[in-house]
Short mmCIF file of C-alpha atoms in Angstrom, two decimals:
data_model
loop_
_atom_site.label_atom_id
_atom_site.label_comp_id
_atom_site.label_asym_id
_atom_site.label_seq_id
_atom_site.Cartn_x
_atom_site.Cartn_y
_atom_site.Cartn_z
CA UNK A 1 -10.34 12.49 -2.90
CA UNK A 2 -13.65 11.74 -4.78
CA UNK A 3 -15.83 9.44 -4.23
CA UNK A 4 -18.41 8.03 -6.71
CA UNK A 5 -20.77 5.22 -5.50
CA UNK A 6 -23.93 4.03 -7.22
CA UNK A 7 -24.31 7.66 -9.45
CA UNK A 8 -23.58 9.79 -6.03
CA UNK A 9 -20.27 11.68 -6.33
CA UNK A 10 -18.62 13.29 -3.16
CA UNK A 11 -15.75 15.23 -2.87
CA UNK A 12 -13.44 17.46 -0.15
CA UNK A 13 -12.77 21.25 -0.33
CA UNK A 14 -9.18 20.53 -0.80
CA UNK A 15 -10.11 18.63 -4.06
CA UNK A 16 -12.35 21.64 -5.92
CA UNK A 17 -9.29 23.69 -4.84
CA UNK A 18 -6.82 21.24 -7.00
CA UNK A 19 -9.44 21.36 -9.61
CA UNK A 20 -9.24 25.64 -10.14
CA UNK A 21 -5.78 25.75 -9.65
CA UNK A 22 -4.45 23.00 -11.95
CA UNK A 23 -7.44 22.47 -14.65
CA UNK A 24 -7.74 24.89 -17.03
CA UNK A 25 -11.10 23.42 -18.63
CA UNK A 26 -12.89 23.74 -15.26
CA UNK A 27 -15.62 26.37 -15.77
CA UNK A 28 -16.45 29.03 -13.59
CA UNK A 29 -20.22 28.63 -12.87
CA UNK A 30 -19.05 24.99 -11.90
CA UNK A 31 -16.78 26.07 -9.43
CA UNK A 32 -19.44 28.12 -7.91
CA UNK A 33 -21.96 26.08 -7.91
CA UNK A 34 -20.19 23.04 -6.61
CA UNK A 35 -18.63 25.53 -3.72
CA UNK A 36 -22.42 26.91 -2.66
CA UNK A 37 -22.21 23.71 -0.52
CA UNK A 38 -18.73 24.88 1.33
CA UNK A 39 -18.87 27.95 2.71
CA UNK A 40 -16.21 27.44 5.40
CA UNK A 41 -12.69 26.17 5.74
CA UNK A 42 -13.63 23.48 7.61
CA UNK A 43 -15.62 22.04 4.12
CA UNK A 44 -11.65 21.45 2.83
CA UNK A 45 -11.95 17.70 4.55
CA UNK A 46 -15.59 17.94 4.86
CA UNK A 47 -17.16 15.31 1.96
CA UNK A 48 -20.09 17.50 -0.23
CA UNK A 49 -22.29 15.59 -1.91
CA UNK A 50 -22.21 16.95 -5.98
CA UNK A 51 -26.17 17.60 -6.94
CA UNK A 52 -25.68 18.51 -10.81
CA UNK A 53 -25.57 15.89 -13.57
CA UNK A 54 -23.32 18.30 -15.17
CA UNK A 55 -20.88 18.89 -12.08
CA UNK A 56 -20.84 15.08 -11.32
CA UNK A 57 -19.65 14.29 -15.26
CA UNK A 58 -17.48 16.34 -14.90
CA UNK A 59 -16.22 15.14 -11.69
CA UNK A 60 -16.31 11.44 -12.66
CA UNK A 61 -14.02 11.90 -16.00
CA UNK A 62 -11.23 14.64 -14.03
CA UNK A 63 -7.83 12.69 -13.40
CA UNK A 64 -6.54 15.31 -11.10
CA UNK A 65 -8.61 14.07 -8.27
CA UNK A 66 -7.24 10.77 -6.59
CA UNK A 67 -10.34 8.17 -7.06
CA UNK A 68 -11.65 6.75 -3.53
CA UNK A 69 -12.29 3.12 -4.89
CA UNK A 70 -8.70 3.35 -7.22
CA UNK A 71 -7.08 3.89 -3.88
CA UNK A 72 -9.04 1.21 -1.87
CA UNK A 73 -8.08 -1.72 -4.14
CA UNK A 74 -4.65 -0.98 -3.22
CA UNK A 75 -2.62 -2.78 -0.38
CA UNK A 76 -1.68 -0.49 2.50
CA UNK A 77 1.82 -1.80 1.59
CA UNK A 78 1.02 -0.50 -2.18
CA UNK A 79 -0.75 2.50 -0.37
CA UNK A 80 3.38 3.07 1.58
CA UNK A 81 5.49 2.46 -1.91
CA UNK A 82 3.43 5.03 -3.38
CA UNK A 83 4.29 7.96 -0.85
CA UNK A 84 7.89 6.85 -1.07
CA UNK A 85 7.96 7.23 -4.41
CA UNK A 86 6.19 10.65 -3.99
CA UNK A 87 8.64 11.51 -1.33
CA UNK A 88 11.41 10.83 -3.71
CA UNK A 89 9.76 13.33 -6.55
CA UNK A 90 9.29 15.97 -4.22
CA UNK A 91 13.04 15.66 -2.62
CA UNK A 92 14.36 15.74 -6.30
CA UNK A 93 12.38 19.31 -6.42
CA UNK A 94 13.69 20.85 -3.73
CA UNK A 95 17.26 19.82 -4.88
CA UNK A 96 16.55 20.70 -8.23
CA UNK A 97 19.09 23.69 -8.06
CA UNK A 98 21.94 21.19 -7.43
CA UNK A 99 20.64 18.91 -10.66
CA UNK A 100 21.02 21.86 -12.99
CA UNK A 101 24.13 23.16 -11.74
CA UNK A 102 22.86 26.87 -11.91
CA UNK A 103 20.15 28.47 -9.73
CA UNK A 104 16.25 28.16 -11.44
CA UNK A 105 14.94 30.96 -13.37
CA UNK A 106 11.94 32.36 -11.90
CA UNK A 107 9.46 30.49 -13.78
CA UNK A 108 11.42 27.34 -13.15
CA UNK A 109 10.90 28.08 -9.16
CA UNK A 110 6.94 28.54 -10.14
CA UNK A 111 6.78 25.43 -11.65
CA UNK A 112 8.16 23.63 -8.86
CA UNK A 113 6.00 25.29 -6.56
CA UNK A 114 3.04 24.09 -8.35
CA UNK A 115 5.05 20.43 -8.93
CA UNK A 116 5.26 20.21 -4.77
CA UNK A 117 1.62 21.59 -4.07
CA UNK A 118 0.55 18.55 -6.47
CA UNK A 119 2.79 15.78 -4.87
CA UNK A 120 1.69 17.23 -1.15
CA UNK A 121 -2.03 16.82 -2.04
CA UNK A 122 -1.25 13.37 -3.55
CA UNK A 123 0.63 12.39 -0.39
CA UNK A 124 -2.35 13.68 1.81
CA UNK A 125 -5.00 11.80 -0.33
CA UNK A 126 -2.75 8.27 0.24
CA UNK A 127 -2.20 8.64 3.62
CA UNK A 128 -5.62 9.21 4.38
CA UNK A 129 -6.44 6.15 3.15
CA UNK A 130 -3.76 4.35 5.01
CA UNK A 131 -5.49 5.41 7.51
CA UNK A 132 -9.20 4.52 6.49
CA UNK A 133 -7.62 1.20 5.93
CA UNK A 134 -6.28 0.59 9.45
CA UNK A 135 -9.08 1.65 11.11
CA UNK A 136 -7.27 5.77 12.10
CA UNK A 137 -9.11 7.53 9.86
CA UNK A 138 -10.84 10.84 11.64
CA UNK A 139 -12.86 12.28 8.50
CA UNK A 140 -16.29 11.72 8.21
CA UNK A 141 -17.48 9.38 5.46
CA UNK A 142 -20.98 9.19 3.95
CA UNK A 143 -22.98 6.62 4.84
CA UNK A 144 -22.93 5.16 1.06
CA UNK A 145 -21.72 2.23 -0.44
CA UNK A 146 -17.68 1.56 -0.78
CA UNK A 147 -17.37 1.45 -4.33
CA UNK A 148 -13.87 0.01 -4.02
CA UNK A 149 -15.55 -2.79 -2.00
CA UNK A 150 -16.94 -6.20 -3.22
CA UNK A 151 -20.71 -6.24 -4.24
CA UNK A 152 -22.85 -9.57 -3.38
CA UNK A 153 -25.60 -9.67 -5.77
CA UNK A 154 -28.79 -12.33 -4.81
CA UNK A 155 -31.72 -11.98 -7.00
CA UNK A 156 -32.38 -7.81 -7.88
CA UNK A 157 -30.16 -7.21 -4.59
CA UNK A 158 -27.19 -5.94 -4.22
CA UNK A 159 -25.31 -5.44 -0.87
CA UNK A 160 -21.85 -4.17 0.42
CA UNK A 161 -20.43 -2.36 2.63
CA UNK A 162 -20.86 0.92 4.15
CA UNK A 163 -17.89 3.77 3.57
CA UNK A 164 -19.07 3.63 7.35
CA UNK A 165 -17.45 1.23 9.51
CA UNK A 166 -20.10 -1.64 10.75
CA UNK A 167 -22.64 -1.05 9.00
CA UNK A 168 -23.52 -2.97 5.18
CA UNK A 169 -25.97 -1.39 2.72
CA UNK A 170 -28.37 -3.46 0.72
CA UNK A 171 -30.12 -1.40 -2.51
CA UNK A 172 -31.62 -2.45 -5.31
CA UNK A 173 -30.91 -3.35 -9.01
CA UNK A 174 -31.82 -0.32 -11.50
CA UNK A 175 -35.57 -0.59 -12.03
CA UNK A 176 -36.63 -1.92 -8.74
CA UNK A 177 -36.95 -0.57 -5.31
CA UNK A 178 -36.38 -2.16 -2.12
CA UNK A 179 -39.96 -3.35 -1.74
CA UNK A 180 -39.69 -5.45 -4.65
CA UNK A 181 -37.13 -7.40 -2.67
CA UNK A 182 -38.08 -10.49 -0.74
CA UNK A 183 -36.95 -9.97 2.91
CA UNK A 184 -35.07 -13.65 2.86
CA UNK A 185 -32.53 -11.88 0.22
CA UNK A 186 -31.83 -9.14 2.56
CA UNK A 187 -30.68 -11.51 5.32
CA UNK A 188 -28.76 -13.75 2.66
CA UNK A 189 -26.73 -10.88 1.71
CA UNK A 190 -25.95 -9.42 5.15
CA UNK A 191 -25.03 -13.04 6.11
CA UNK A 192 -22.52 -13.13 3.57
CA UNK A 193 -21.38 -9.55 3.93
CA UNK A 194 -20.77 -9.51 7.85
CA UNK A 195 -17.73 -10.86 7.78
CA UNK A 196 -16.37 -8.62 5.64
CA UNK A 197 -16.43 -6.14 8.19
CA UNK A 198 -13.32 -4.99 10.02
CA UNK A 199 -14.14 -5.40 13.09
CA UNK A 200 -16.75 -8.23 12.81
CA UNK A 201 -16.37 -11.12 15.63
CA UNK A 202 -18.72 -14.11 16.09
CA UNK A 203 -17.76 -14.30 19.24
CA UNK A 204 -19.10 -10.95 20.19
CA UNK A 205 -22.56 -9.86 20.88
CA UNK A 206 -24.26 -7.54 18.41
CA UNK A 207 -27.94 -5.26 18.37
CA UNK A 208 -28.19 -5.52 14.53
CA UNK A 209 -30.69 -2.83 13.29
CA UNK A 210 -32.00 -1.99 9.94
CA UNK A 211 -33.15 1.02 8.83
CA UNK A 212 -34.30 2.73 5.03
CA UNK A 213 -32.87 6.15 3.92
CA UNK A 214 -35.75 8.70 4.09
CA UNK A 215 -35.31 8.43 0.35
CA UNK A 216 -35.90 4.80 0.34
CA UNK A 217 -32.64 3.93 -1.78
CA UNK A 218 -30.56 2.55 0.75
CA UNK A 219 -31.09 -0.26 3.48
CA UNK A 220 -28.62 0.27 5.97
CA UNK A 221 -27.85 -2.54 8.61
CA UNK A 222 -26.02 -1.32 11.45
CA UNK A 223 -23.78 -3.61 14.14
CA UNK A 224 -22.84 -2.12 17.50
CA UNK A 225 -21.91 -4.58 19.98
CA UNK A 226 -23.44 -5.12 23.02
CA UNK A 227 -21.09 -5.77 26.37
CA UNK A 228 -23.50 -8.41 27.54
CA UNK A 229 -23.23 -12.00 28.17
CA UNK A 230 -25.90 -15.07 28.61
CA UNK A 231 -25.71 -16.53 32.09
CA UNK A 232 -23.90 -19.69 31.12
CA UNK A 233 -20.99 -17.27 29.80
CA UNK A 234 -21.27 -17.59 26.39
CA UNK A 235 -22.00 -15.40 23.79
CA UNK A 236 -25.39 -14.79 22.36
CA UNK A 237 -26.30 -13.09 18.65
CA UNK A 238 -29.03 -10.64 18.57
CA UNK A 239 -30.86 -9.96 15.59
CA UNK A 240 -32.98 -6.44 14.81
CA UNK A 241 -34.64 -6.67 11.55
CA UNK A 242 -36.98 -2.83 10.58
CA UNK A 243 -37.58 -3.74 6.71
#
């Protein structure tokens, strides 16, 4: 699926392959250029980040790829109706034979070929959210903000969450940078944003760090909990602030 947060656009090998095979406006020296940056079959669930203004409007206005933050407002119960449904489509394929009471012709069969590949990408794309969404998922997400996510604004801040569990991004409005910022608004937002996070406890004990991208447009705070306890038993926060 694609992913397009704050003007970055990312998407997966298997996407650029549903692109050539079912878009017939998709140009050549775009397919090559986007597919300098996956060389190997392994870059079909590997996320490539798109550099060309070009490439990325192109990217951002194609309907064949199944939007990241579309899927993310969904429910995971939405997420489940939605591959039954697909189930359903591709079952009525496979049976189609018995629907038209005589066998396909041969560009029938083609056409249901390319009918299943689409619904088997589709149900690929859903389930992997399913599992982003419970906390399964084993593909590796940018560190970038979840555009299907809720943004706090405070001031010329804005903060959500990382595509990256535990970890919320702070960046600033168009025209600023992250030194215009006063450092109390960074703290108000990740105070407001922590418990958004899945696995976010006050009763556990976190190292909270904070650390700029090299290209200074993200601040990335980072949670990892600490097994360690005060010696009355209780809990204690820790707090790691590198603006």
């Amino acid at each position: 699926m694609k992913i397009i947060s704050n003007n970055d656009v990312y998407i997966q090998g298997s996407d650029l392959e549903q692109i050539l095979q079912n878009d017939k406006t998709f140009p050549l020296d775009m397919y090559y250029a986007i597919a300098k940056g996956m060389p190997h079959v392994k870059s079909l669930t590997k996320f490539i980040k798109i550099e060309g203004e070009k490439e990325k409007d192109f990217l951002k206005r194609n309907t064949i790829i199944p939007d990241f933050g579309d899927l993310y407002t969904c429910t995971i119960e939405e997420l489940e109706e939605m591959i039954k449904r697909l189930k359903k489509e591709e079952w009525d394929i496979i049976c189609s034979d018995d629907t038209l009471g005589r066998d396909q012709t041969a560009e029938e069969r083609i056409e249901s070929y390319k009918r299943k590949k689409k619904i088997d990408y589709l149900l690929v794309q859903i389930r992997e959210m399913v599992a982003y969404k419970r906390g399964k998922s084993m593909l590796d997400y940018p560190n970038i903000p979840n555009p299907g996510h809720r943004v706090f604004e405070i001031g010329e801040l804005k903060a959500t969450l990382s595509l990256q569990n535990g970890k919320i991004i702070c960046y600033p409005k168009k025209g600023k940078t992250l030194d215009d910022i006063p450092s109390l608004a960074f703290e108000v937002a990740i105070e407001e944003l922590k418990n958004d996070m899945r696995d976010y406890n006050d009763e556990l004990v976190y190292d909270i760090d904070s650390q700029r991208t090299e290209d200074g447009k993200y601040l990335i705070t980072s949670f990892k909990i600490i097994d360690e306890k005060t010696k009355n038993g209780e809990f204690q926060r820790i707090f790691k602030k590198k603006c």
